[in-house]
Amino acid sequence: MIVIDLILRLAFWLLLAPLLPGIINKVKAWVAGRRGPPVLQLYYDLAKLWRRGVVLSNLASPAFIAGPAIGWMALTLAAMLMPLGPAGSALSFRGDVLLLIYLLALARFCTAWAAMETGSAFEGMGAAREVSYAVLAEAAIIAAVLSLSVQTGSVSLATMLSPSAGAGAVLLAAGLFVVLLAENCRVPFDDPNTHLELTMIHEAMVLDHSGPPLAAILHGASIKLLLFSALLVQAVFPMGDLEPLAAAGTLAAGVLLVTLAVGLVESLLARLAFRHVPLLLTTAFLLCLFALLVAWKGGAQ
Amino acid sequence: MSGTLNLLIGLAMGLNLLALGSSRLPSLIRAMSVQGMVLGLMPVLMEYDSLNWQVLAVTLATMVGKGVLIPNLLRRAMRAANIEREIQPFIGFIPSLLLGAGGTIAAMALARHLPLLPEHSGMLLVPGAIASVLTGFILLIGRAKAISQVCGYLILENGIYLFGLLLIHSTPLLVESGILLDITVGVFVIGIIVDRIQRAFDSLDTRKLTTLRE
Amino acid sequence: MTPGQLLLIAFGSLAISIAIGFRMSRTWLILTLIGTISGLGAALRVLLLGENWAWENGFREHAFRLGGESLHLRLDGLSALFLVLVSVVGGAGAIYSREYWSDHHYPSSAPRGRAWWSVLLLSMGLLLMISNGLHFLIAWEIFAISGYFLIMLDNQRAAVRSAGWLYLAASHAGTMCLFAFFAALAANTGSWELGPMRDHPELAPLFWLALFGFGMKAGFFPLHIWLPSAHANAPSHVSAIMSGVAIKMGLYGIVRFSGWLPVPAAAGWVVITLGAISALLGITFAFAQNDFKRLLAYCSVENMGIIMIGVGGALLAVSHGDAPWGQLAIAGALLHVWNHGAFKSLLFFGAGSVLHATGTKDMSRLGGLWRAMPWTAGLFTLGALAVSGLPPLNGFISEWLVYLGLFDAVTSKASFAWVAMPAVIMLAMAGALAAASFAKAGAMIFLGAPRTKPAARAHECGIGMRGPMVALACVCAAIGLMPVLFWPAVSRAVGSWYPAWSALEMPVPLFTLGKVHVLLAIVLSFVAWGLWRKARANGLRRGMTWDCGYAAPTARMQYTSASFAGIVSGWFRWALQPERQTRKPHGYFPSTAMRLERIPETVLERIIGPISVLVMKVSTGVRSLQHGRLQFYILYIVVGLVALGIFVVLGGAP
């Protein structure tokens, strides 16, 4: 029974995740008046990459392939920890939210490490930006987690994600949305479509990857997007009282809504100049901090 | 009795001013020695009714030492160093005279505020002592030649001796004799040193002796 | 064998090894290992079996007195925890030094180094067991001085000499406070004996003296000023034991005396605040460094900050009704003592291996060393993962425990949640910066292409240096994968710190976390190997790195350590105060250009430096009163007397 549950969960996360970037691209195309690539494009890309050969830089060590693998698996395990509405998560214990945050950090470390393997200044640039902005993003995430923890009094994801609606939820939603954009390298932090290495963060880091490792990276990125979307939806909409089917529907609808919002933001906003990025991230941190203070006041009453 | 004492102390205070005003070393030495002899008489006058041989012995020793021995040592040093005058003191002669006079008046004012025993409160003992101490300090600070400074030290010593006479009934005279011996030996040594300094540096001006610090 | 017998063997063999360290290096190594293993055995017996050991002047008729006080030694859970660390790192460092600082390369300083190593180990062991204030001070002095001589092994270099001098000055500033602390303690309690004294509330203000004195050795911000230069300039095995163990002695003092003595109510707040600031600022400074040993030294400041956060949390819990989450906080802090000792020593050994091979400490001159030094690269990477607190290694376990304690503090909604919340946020930021710093360090040293010739000519270290690194890496992996095995020892130490908590059970999530770590490790290795196989199966080709069409890329075009850290250095410019020298190219054709950036030790050079210059100016001004002129000295006396006279005349009491 547990095994079947685990397999279903893995299937959900692994198979459904690549849908999200497709939806985002479709929204962007629709706003721009184009037809755009098919929604299932990432699946085709992953299948193609999986069959391709790999070109390794002369300077790269075996860690160049181990890095994407470790990052991919870390994100998958983090997905196992994330509850899906009333269905819960594969694994839940007190303090699992911290394991989730640090698994994301592990994935980031491995991506940066693999990026520096090639000895190219572009990857170095991307890695430097990624790890620097992550400092502010971590502060925002931990403030969001603190506010959820203060609201519910628990440190476990399963019980933490049952919020109360109100001003705190709006602030938290805004803060977590900006963090989602930052961590998943979306406009206004990073443009996934840009071809200029000097302007990239995530794209620059994966410049030299090819074949199955690149497939692992892309798939991992889509899992991360689904993870953050699920977190955002469950942190803001109270789903605890609904029946299982209704809750599942609400979760799906919420994730879809978040994806649409990301697509719209990508279409309507331009990428920020790099010197403004810390300001936006600090704003996200302050939003989560104010959500924390609202939760504190709410509890004190 | 207290009238005679007061007279003598007044004489000593006058000798202070004389010492401050004279630029010639022989007169400075003489003033200091006469003051020493005058003050040496004081124990006899104070213990007039209960004289014993200790008091007489100390008086004699003081008068001989301060009046004869020490001045001779100083005159010998003076001749060996071949100086007779204090040329350029730090504090000029008239200013030091005025300071001495002012100090004497201040000493009298101070003595009135001190809680003295009733038998001492009318006497010039305490003001005289403080004035001598002050004179000695002025000489020490204000004069440049080593011999003048030694004389200043000896006048300072006279002042302290005078102050010690307040306690004549409780301090054993042995202490006074000990102090007397000390200063005699000290002056003897100074005499030798002065000679050496003169020979080594060809001058007794203490301004030139300050480069020896650290 | 009883702990007493094991400790006696340890004492004896280390004492003998001091004497023979000058001549016979192999015998020294054997004796030191015997000493450390016996010490480890005694400590493990106390930790695992729970029998505290004490000894008080065994020979009744000939009571041996040192300084008028009889000897009193005691080994309880807390001391045993630190003793394990001393033994493990001491033994590993002894093996490492045989190849790293061999008689062949350093004929004059190697024998000295061996003798002082034994003195250091012996003094640290005694420090942990001594239970008498006077003897504690004696052992503390010997410990500080042996550290000085070990730092100064390579005293031909001016940087080493000034680092040693700074270490000595700072150490003695702390020792001065400790003298005051122990003297005040003895005066108040009437004897030099140390022990649980919680029922004397008047002793509480002495905690601040202990915090300053021990904190100077522990090296948290802002008392860390000596740490970067001392640990960066010392030989690498000395840096390892100083960073991994010696600064923990300062922490031992703080933890021990906050357990035995009553603490003021504000203590928990202050300790947590200092810990959070140390954590964040320490790792920021580390990120901005170009010298990898200085980076590791500042990282130690950060980790001491993390430990202090745990200790502060526990103090808050104790002062607010013995809340059980305090046990999590202090357990996390004590486990981090072990973890930091293990991975920091591993990292310093790796750094020593790189220094030994290339001769330079500047990360921007290295690169591409993974080819020539695969073992060092792999072990350093493992250490880097551990220090960043990433699962499945040990750094994550102790940080997780501290986080849990802080989260419980926040959810309890008491007044101290206001200091726990910023602490959590700063800890998270420090964690992200730590991952960034070690990604930078590892990448600059081992990845890419060699930037200069010395880096191209590197060679792998021998088994003598690799062995201790592998052992420490196994320790990191063991604690990370099986934390439940280490929990009983840690909880015994917690129980001896605060007896009310000795009965609390292990938090169940720790068991789950251990299982998750094992699962993660297996899955990660399996998938990495599987992906490599798939890539090879699909066809693996080597090619040049993408260079955007630039015709002549060189290794110097790679990102350097300063550029990697440039963004964060810009944010923290107010704290880092970098000094820059730039020479821009002139004219129309390519010419040489230069940009040098140096990050000073800000607290030392920007705060303490100017203050000392001011003090020297004022003192030199006052010194002009001492001019050697006798007459003025007499004038000072006269002025004093006249003033006294005026005072009397004006009505004061004569």
mmCIF file of N, CA, C and O in Angstrom, chain A residues 50-61 65 73 77 91 94-95 98 102 106 113 116-119 121-122 125 132 149-150 197 207-208 212 278 296 299, chain C residues 370-371 381 389 391 396 399-400 403 408 410-411 413 417-418 421 443 447 509 516 520 523-524 527 532 534 538-543 545-546 548 557-559 564 571:
data_model
loop_
_atom_site.group_PDB
_atom_site.id
_atom_site.type_symbol
_atom_site.label_atom_id
_atom_site.label_comp_id
_atom_site.label_asym_id
_atom_site.label_seq_id
_atom_site.Cartn_x
_atom_site.Cartn_y
_atom_site.Cartn_z
ATOM 1 N N TRP A 50 17.230 12.863 -23.750
ATOM 2 C CA TRP A 50 17.601 11.610 -23.111
ATOM 3 C C TRP A 50 18.309 10.667 -24.061
ATOM 4 O O TRP A 50 19.095 9.818 -23.654
ATOM 5 N N ARG A 51 17.990 10.823 -25.372
ATOM 6 C CA ARG A 51 18.606 9.922 -26.343
ATOM 7 C C ARG A 51 19.924 10.454 -26.865
ATOM 8 O O ARG A 51 20.679 9.726 -27.486
ATOM 9 N N ARG A 52 20.222 11.723 -26.618
ATOM 10 C CA ARG A 52 21.402 12.346 -27.211
ATOM 11 C C ARG A 52 22.671 11.974 -26.492
ATOM 12 O O ARG A 52 22.660 11.529 -25.343
ATOM 13 N N GLY A 53 23.794 12.197 -27.195
ATOM 14 C CA GLY A 53 25.090 12.012 -26.566
ATOM 15 C C GLY A 53 25.475 13.255 -25.771
ATOM 16 O O GLY A 53 24.789 14.273 -25.772
ATOM 17 N N VAL A 54 26.579 13.115 -25.080
ATOM 18 C CA VAL A 54 27.015 14.187 -24.182
ATOM 19 C C VAL A 54 28.339 14.739 -24.679
ATOM 20 O O VAL A 54 29.224 13.986 -25.090
ATOM 21 N N VAL A 55 28.489 16.057 -24.671
ATOM 22 C CA VAL A 55 29.780 16.687 -24.940
ATOM 23 C C VAL A 55 30.286 17.264 -23.631
ATOM 24 O O VAL A 55 29.643 18.122 -23.041
ATOM 25 N N LEU A 56 31.449 16.751 -23.207
ATOM 26 C CA LEU A 56 32.020 17.241 -21.949
ATOM 27 C C LEU A 56 33.149 18.202 -22.272
ATOM 28 O O LEU A 56 33.939 17.952 -23.185
ATOM 29 N N SER A 57 33.248 19.243 -21.503
ATOM 30 C CA SER A 57 34.378 20.153 -21.676
ATOM 31 C C SER A 57 35.677 19.437 -21.295
ATOM 32 O O SER A 57 35.688 18.511 -20.495
ATOM 33 N N ASN A 58 36.772 19.874 -21.910
ATOM 34 C CA ASN A 58 38.082 19.280 -21.595
ATOM 35 C C ASN A 58 38.431 19.419 -20.137
ATOM 36 O O ASN A 58 39.199 18.650 -19.589
ATOM 37 N N LEU A 59 37.891 20.472 -19.517
ATOM 38 C CA LEU A 59 38.283 20.774 -18.152
ATOM 39 C C LEU A 59 37.382 20.118 -17.130
ATOM 40 O O LEU A 59 37.670 20.169 -15.949
ATOM 41 N N ALA A 60 36.262 19.504 -17.571
ATOM 42 C CA ALA A 60 35.285 19.044 -16.592
ATOM 43 C C ALA A 60 35.675 17.707 -15.999
ATOM 44 O O ALA A 60 36.240 16.847 -16.662
ATOM 45 N N SER A 61 35.339 17.538 -14.729
ATOM 46 C CA SER A 61 35.592 16.286 -14.031
ATOM 47 C C SER A 61 34.309 15.460 -14.041
ATOM 48 O O SER A 61 33.273 15.953 -14.480
ATOM 49 N N ILE A 65 28.792 15.485 -14.357
ATOM 50 C CA ILE A 65 27.571 14.720 -14.600
ATOM 51 C C ILE A 65 26.905 14.347 -13.288
ATOM 52 O O ILE A 65 25.682 14.252 -13.209
ATOM 53 N N MET A 73 17.811 14.592 -8.006
ATOM 54 C CA MET A 73 17.279 13.727 -6.971
ATOM 55 C C MET A 73 16.933 14.495 -5.711
ATOM 56 O O MET A 73 15.973 14.186 -5.011
ATOM 57 N N LEU A 77 13.294 14.410 -3.982
ATOM 58 C CA LEU A 77 13.041 14.090 -2.580
ATOM 59 C C LEU A 77 12.322 15.233 -1.882
ATOM 60 O O LEU A 77 11.446 15.016 -1.046
ATOM 61 N N LEU A 91 6.378 11.563 3.111
ATOM 62 C CA LEU A 91 7.159 11.500 4.331
ATOM 63 C C LEU A 91 6.885 12.775 5.109
ATOM 64 O O LEU A 91 6.991 13.865 4.570
ATOM 65 N N ARG A 94 8.402 16.116 12.162
ATOM 66 C CA ARG A 94 8.590 17.448 12.703
ATOM 67 C C ARG A 94 9.918 18.004 12.201
ATOM 68 O O ARG A 94 10.950 17.405 12.364
ATOM 69 N N GLY A 95 9.864 19.153 11.593
ATOM 70 C CA GLY A 95 11.098 19.757 11.085
ATOM 71 C C GLY A 95 11.388 19.412 9.640
ATOM 72 O O GLY A 95 12.479 19.715 9.163
ATOM 73 N N LEU A 98 12.513 22.212 7.155
ATOM 74 C CA LEU A 98 13.912 22.610 7.079
ATOM 75 C C LEU A 98 14.672 21.698 6.129
ATOM 76 O O LEU A 98 15.549 22.142 5.383
ATOM 77 N N TYR A 102 16.786 22.925 2.838
ATOM 78 C CA TYR A 102 18.185 22.596 2.624
ATOM 79 C C TYR A 102 18.396 21.658 1.454
ATOM 80 O O TYR A 102 19.477 21.630 0.873
ATOM 81 N N LEU A 106 20.927 22.246 -1.517
ATOM 82 C CA LEU A 106 21.828 21.225 -2.073
ATOM 83 C C LEU A 106 21.765 21.239 -3.588
ATOM 84 O O LEU A 106 22.796 21.203 -4.277
ATOM 85 N N TRP A 113 28.272 24.226 -8.589
ATOM 86 C CA TRP A 113 29.507 23.465 -8.686
ATOM 87 C C TRP A 113 29.741 22.990 -10.110
ATOM 88 O O TRP A 113 30.823 23.131 -10.675
ATOM 89 N N MET A 116 30.853 25.731 -12.412
ATOM 90 C CA MET A 116 32.242 26.179 -12.338
ATOM 91 C C MET A 116 33.198 25.165 -12.939
ATOM 92 O O MET A 116 34.368 25.462 -13.141
ATOM 93 N N GLU A 117 32.720 23.953 -13.215
ATOM 94 C CA GLU A 117 33.595 22.910 -13.756
ATOM 95 C C GLU A 117 34.190 23.287 -15.095
ATOM 96 O O GLU A 117 35.291 22.889 -15.426
ATOM 97 N N THR A 118 33.437 24.039 -15.877
ATOM 98 C CA THR A 118 33.866 24.243 -17.258
ATOM 99 C C THR A 118 34.946 25.294 -17.383
ATOM 100 O O THR A 118 35.517 25.454 -18.450
ATOM 101 N N GLY A 119 35.198 26.042 -16.348
ATOM 102 C CA GLY A 119 36.236 27.048 -16.425
ATOM 103 C C GLY A 119 35.895 28.194 -17.355
ATOM 104 O O GLY A 119 36.765 28.826 -17.923
ATOM 105 N N ALA A 121 33.997 31.912 -18.015
ATOM 106 C CA ALA A 121 33.586 33.091 -17.251
ATOM 107 C C ALA A 121 32.079 33.232 -17.225
ATOM 108 O O ALA A 121 31.519 33.777 -16.276
ATOM 109 N N PHE A 122 31.387 32.725 -18.241
ATOM 110 C CA PHE A 122 29.933 32.871 -18.280
ATOM 111 C C PHE A 122 29.280 32.086 -17.159
ATOM 112 O O PHE A 122 28.422 32.593 -16.437
ATOM 113 N N MET A 125 29.885 33.711 -13.911
ATOM 114 C CA MET A 125 28.991 34.846 -13.696
ATOM 115 C C MET A 125 27.628 34.374 -13.216
ATOM 116 O O MET A 125 27.069 34.879 -12.253
ATOM 117 N N SER A 132 24.443 34.439 -4.883
ATOM 118 C CA SER A 132 24.292 35.675 -4.119
ATOM 119 C C SER A 132 22.823 35.995 -3.895
ATOM 120 O O SER A 132 22.419 36.327 -2.783
ATOM 121 N N SER A 149 4.515 28.974 10.653
ATOM 122 C CA SER A 149 4.728 28.249 11.900
ATOM 123 C C SER A 149 4.061 28.966 13.065
ATOM 124 O O SER A 149 3.482 28.331 13.949
ATOM 125 N N VAL A 150 4.152 30.296 13.070
ATOM 126 C CA VAL A 150 3.533 31.052 14.152
ATOM 127 C C VAL A 150 2.020 30.924 14.082
ATOM 128 O O VAL A 150 1.341 30.803 15.104
ATOM 129 N N GLU A 197 24.642 35.636 -22.925
ATOM 130 C CA GLU A 197 25.164 35.049 -21.694
ATOM 131 C C GLU A 197 25.329 36.068 -20.590
ATOM 132 O O GLU A 197 25.191 35.752 -19.414
ATOM 133 N N LEU A 207 24.930 26.319 -19.489
ATOM 134 C CA LEU A 207 25.336 26.535 -20.884
ATOM 135 C C LEU A 207 26.046 25.349 -21.497
ATOM 136 O O LEU A 207 25.874 25.041 -22.665
ATOM 137 N N ASP A 208 26.907 24.702 -20.716
ATOM 138 C CA ASP A 208 27.734 23.654 -21.296
ATOM 139 C C ASP A 208 27.173 22.260 -21.126
ATOM 140 O O ASP A 208 27.803 21.291 -21.533
ATOM 141 N N PRO A 212 21.575 13.622 -21.511
ATOM 142 C CA PRO A 212 20.835 13.236 -20.302
ATOM 143 C C PRO A 212 21.057 14.163 -19.104
ATOM 144 O O PRO A 212 20.083 14.469 -18.410
ATOM 145 N N PRO A 278 18.381 42.987 -5.966
ATOM 146 C CA PRO A 278 18.353 42.889 -4.503
ATOM 147 C C PRO A 278 17.201 43.662 -3.893
ATOM 148 O O PRO A 278 16.635 43.246 -2.886
ATOM 149 N N TRP A 296 1.774 36.985 14.073
ATOM 150 C CA TRP A 296 2.109 37.127 15.496
ATOM 151 C C TRP A 296 0.999 37.876 16.222
ATOM 152 O O TRP A 296 0.531 37.473 17.283
ATOM 153 N N GLY A 299 -2.149 35.849 16.521
ATOM 154 C CA GLY A 299 -2.099 34.839 17.560
ATOM 155 C C GLY A 299 -2.171 35.439 18.944
ATOM 156 O O GLY A 299 -2.666 34.833 19.882
ATOM 157 N N TRP C 370 41.759 19.274 -9.549
ATOM 158 C CA TRP C 370 41.115 17.984 -9.336
ATOM 159 C C TRP C 370 41.824 16.887 -10.107
ATOM 160 O O TRP C 370 41.850 15.735 -9.679
ATOM 161 N N ARG C 371 42.427 17.253 -11.227
ATOM 162 C CA ARG C 371 43.106 16.232 -12.022
ATOM 163 C C ARG C 371 44.305 15.670 -11.297
ATOM 164 O O ARG C 371 44.531 14.468 -11.274
ATOM 165 N N THR C 381 35.592 18.502 -1.128
ATOM 166 C CA THR C 381 34.192 18.693 -1.524
ATOM 167 C C THR C 381 33.252 18.146 -0.472
ATOM 168 O O THR C 381 32.230 18.759 -0.145
ATOM 169 N N GLY C 389 26.129 22.710 5.668
ATOM 170 C CA GLY C 389 24.928 22.209 6.331
ATOM 171 C C GLY C 389 23.975 21.553 5.365
ATOM 172 O O GLY C 389 22.760 21.650 5.523
ATOM 173 N N PRO C 391 22.165 18.344 3.530
ATOM 174 C CA PRO C 391 21.944 16.913 3.734
ATOM 175 C C PRO C 391 22.694 16.141 2.672
ATOM 176 O O PRO C 391 22.908 16.663 1.587
ATOM 177 N N PHE C 396 24.087 19.388 8.618
ATOM 178 C CA PHE C 396 22.652 19.616 8.584
ATOM 179 C C PHE C 396 22.002 19.158 9.873
ATOM 180 O O PHE C 396 21.076 19.788 10.379
ATOM 181 N N GLU C 399 22.503 21.742 12.688
ATOM 182 C CA GLU C 399 21.767 22.976 12.413
ATOM 183 C C GLU C 399 20.271 22.736 12.507
ATOM 184 O O GLU C 399 19.529 23.603 12.969
ATOM 185 N N TRP C 400 19.837 21.547 12.101
ATOM 186 C CA TRP C 400 18.411 21.204 12.167
ATOM 187 C C TRP C 400 17.924 21.213 13.614
ATOM 188 O O TRP C 400 16.846 21.734 13.921
ATOM 189 N N TYR C 403 17.685 24.771 14.737
ATOM 190 C CA TYR C 403 16.487 25.370 14.138
ATOM 191 C C TYR C 403 15.227 24.935 14.863
ATOM 192 O O TYR C 403 14.341 25.748 15.139
ATOM 193 N N ASP C 408 10.602 26.236 18.078
ATOM 194 C CA ASP C 408 9.749 26.035 19.250
ATOM 195 C C ASP C 408 9.721 27.275 20.121
ATOM 196 O O ASP C 408 8.690 27.617 20.714
ATOM 197 N N VAL C 410 9.939 30.281 19.021
ATOM 198 C CA VAL C 410 9.072 31.258 18.350
ATOM 199 C C VAL C 410 7.609 30.900 18.553
ATOM 200 O O VAL C 410 6.780 31.743 18.868
ATOM 201 N N THR C 411 7.279 29.610 18.380
ATOM 202 C CA THR C 411 5.868 29.248 18.469
ATOM 203 C C THR C 411 5.351 29.315 19.895
ATOM 204 O O THR C 411 4.144 29.352 20.110
ATOM 205 N N LYS C 413 5.602 31.803 21.606
ATOM 206 C CA LYS C 413 5.054 33.165 21.643
ATOM 207 C C LYS C 413 5.381 33.910 22.937
ATOM 208 O O LYS C 413 4.609 34.736 23.374
ATOM 209 N N ALA C 417 10.736 35.266 21.834
ATOM 210 C CA ALA C 417 10.564 34.971 20.414
ATOM 211 C C ALA C 417 11.077 36.126 19.575
ATOM 212 O O ALA C 417 11.475 35.940 18.433
ATOM 213 N N TRP C 418 11.058 37.341 20.163
ATOM 214 C CA TRP C 418 11.540 38.500 19.412
ATOM 215 C C TRP C 418 13.016 38.429 19.113
ATOM 216 O O TRP C 418 13.498 39.122 18.226
ATOM 217 N N MET C 421 13.316 35.016 16.398
ATOM 218 C CA MET C 421 12.945 35.193 14.985
ATOM 219 C C MET C 421 14.097 35.772 14.162
ATOM 220 O O MET C 421 14.452 35.220 13.127
ATOM 221 N N ALA C 443 35.393 25.557 -6.033
ATOM 222 C CA ALA C 443 35.456 25.779 -7.468
ATOM 223 C C ALA C 443 36.750 26.491 -7.854
ATOM 224 O O ALA C 443 37.400 26.134 -8.839
ATOM 225 N N LEU C 447 38.400 23.338 -9.582
ATOM 226 C CA LEU C 447 37.710 23.192 -10.856
ATOM 227 C C LEU C 447 38.310 24.103 -11.911
ATOM 228 O O LEU C 447 39.082 25.008 -11.599
ATOM 229 N N PRO C 509 11.801 12.604 15.432
ATOM 230 C CA PRO C 509 12.159 12.963 14.058
ATOM 231 C C PRO C 509 13.622 12.709 13.738
ATOM 232 O O PRO C 509 13.974 12.574 12.572
ATOM 233 N N VAL C 516 16.071 9.139 6.355
ATOM 234 C CA VAL C 516 15.971 9.923 5.117
ATOM 235 C C VAL C 516 17.364 10.181 4.548
ATOM 236 O O VAL C 516 17.579 10.094 3.338
ATOM 237 N N LEU C 520 18.669 9.155 1.022
ATOM 238 C CA LEU C 520 19.166 10.184 0.109
ATOM 239 C C LEU C 520 20.535 9.804 -0.411
ATOM 240 O O LEU C 520 20.802 9.893 -1.619
ATOM 241 N N VAL C 523 20.188 6.927 -2.902
ATOM 242 C CA VAL C 523 19.554 7.339 -4.151
ATOM 243 C C VAL C 523 20.494 8.232 -4.954
ATOM 244 O O VAL C 523 20.645 8.064 -6.166
ATOM 245 N N LEU C 524 21.155 9.170 -4.262
ATOM 246 C CA LEU C 524 22.035 10.090 -4.975
ATOM 247 C C LEU C 524 23.166 9.335 -5.651
ATOM 248 O O LEU C 524 23.459 9.572 -6.838
ATOM 249 N N VAL C 527 21.713 7.235 -8.628
ATOM 250 C CA VAL C 527 21.287 8.007 -9.802
ATOM 251 C C VAL C 527 22.491 8.642 -10.486
ATOM 252 O O VAL C 527 22.562 8.697 -11.720
ATOM 253 N N TRP C 532 25.717 8.695 -15.293
ATOM 254 C CA TRP C 532 27.023 8.597 -15.933
ATOM 255 C C TRP C 532 27.022 7.447 -16.929
ATOM 256 O O TRP C 532 27.501 7.597 -18.061
ATOM 257 N N LYS C 534 24.442 6.189 -18.498
ATOM 258 C CA LYS C 534 23.577 6.544 -19.622
ATOM 259 C C LYS C 534 24.299 7.483 -20.576
ATOM 260 O O LYS C 534 24.214 7.361 -21.789
ATOM 261 N N ASN C 538 25.132 6.740 -24.375
ATOM 262 C CA ASN C 538 24.690 7.582 -25.489
ATOM 263 C C ASN C 538 25.849 8.072 -26.329
ATOM 264 O O ASN C 538 25.674 8.448 -27.476
ATOM 265 N N GLY C 539 27.032 8.116 -25.750
ATOM 266 C CA GLY C 539 28.176 8.620 -26.501
ATOM 267 C C GLY C 539 28.740 9.852 -25.822
ATOM 268 O O GLY C 539 28.085 10.890 -25.749
ATOM 269 N N LEU C 540 29.981 9.743 -25.341
ATOM 270 C CA LEU C 540 30.609 10.824 -24.590
ATOM 271 C C LEU C 540 31.734 11.397 -25.425
ATOM 272 O O LEU C 540 32.595 10.681 -25.903
ATOM 273 N N ARG C 541 31.701 12.711 -25.599
ATOM 274 C CA ARG C 541 32.730 13.343 -26.409
ATOM 275 C C ARG C 541 33.342 14.475 -25.609
ATOM 276 O O ARG C 541 32.635 15.145 -24.841
ATOM 277 N N ARG C 542 34.640 14.699 -25.822
ATOM 278 C CA ARG C 542 35.264 15.831 -25.138
ATOM 279 C C ARG C 542 35.375 16.986 -26.121
ATOM 280 O O ARG C 542 35.670 16.773 -27.287
ATOM 281 N N GLY C 543 35.158 18.175 -25.637
ATOM 282 C CA GLY C 543 35.267 19.318 -26.529
ATOM 283 C C GLY C 543 35.714 20.539 -25.727
ATOM 284 O O GLY C 543 35.889 20.475 -24.512
ATOM 285 N N THR C 545 35.329 24.215 -24.015
ATOM 286 C CA THR C 545 34.246 24.950 -23.359
ATOM 287 C C THR C 545 33.744 26.061 -24.277
ATOM 288 O O THR C 545 34.523 26.688 -24.985
ATOM 289 N N TRP C 546 32.439 26.316 -24.203
ATOM 290 C CA TRP C 546 31.846 27.371 -25.022
ATOM 291 C C TRP C 546 32.465 28.710 -24.612
ATOM 292 O O TRP C 546 32.473 29.089 -23.463
ATOM 293 N N CYS C 548 31.912 31.648 -26.569
ATOM 294 C CA CYS C 548 31.209 32.736 -27.249
ATOM 295 C C CYS C 548 31.997 33.244 -28.444
ATOM 296 O O CYS C 548 31.941 34.410 -28.784
ATOM 297 N N MET C 557 40.935 33.995 -17.757
ATOM 298 C CA MET C 557 39.627 34.614 -17.990
ATOM 299 C C MET C 557 38.549 34.002 -17.126
ATOM 300 O O MET C 557 37.417 34.454 -17.159
ATOM 301 N N GLN C 558 38.868 32.969 -16.387
ATOM 302 C CA GLN C 558 37.860 32.373 -15.526
ATOM 303 C C GLN C 558 37.502 33.357 -14.418
ATOM 304 O O GLN C 558 38.263 34.249 -14.103
ATOM 305 N N TYR C 559 36.365 33.108 -13.825
ATOM 306 C CA TYR C 559 35.956 33.927 -12.707
ATOM 307 C C TYR C 559 36.952 33.746 -11.571
ATOM 308 O O TYR C 559 37.353 32.638 -11.265
ATOM 309 N N PHE C 564 33.663 36.390 -7.940
ATOM 310 C CA PHE C 564 32.554 35.535 -7.521
ATOM 311 C C PHE C 564 31.833 36.158 -6.335
ATOM 312 O O PHE C 564 30.616 36.138 -6.232
ATOM 313 N N TRP C 571 27.050 44.400 -1.247
ATOM 314 C CA TRP C 571 25.967 44.602 -0.281
ATOM 315 C C TRP C 571 26.513 44.896 1.108
ATOM 316 O O TRP C 571 25.942 45.674 1.865
#
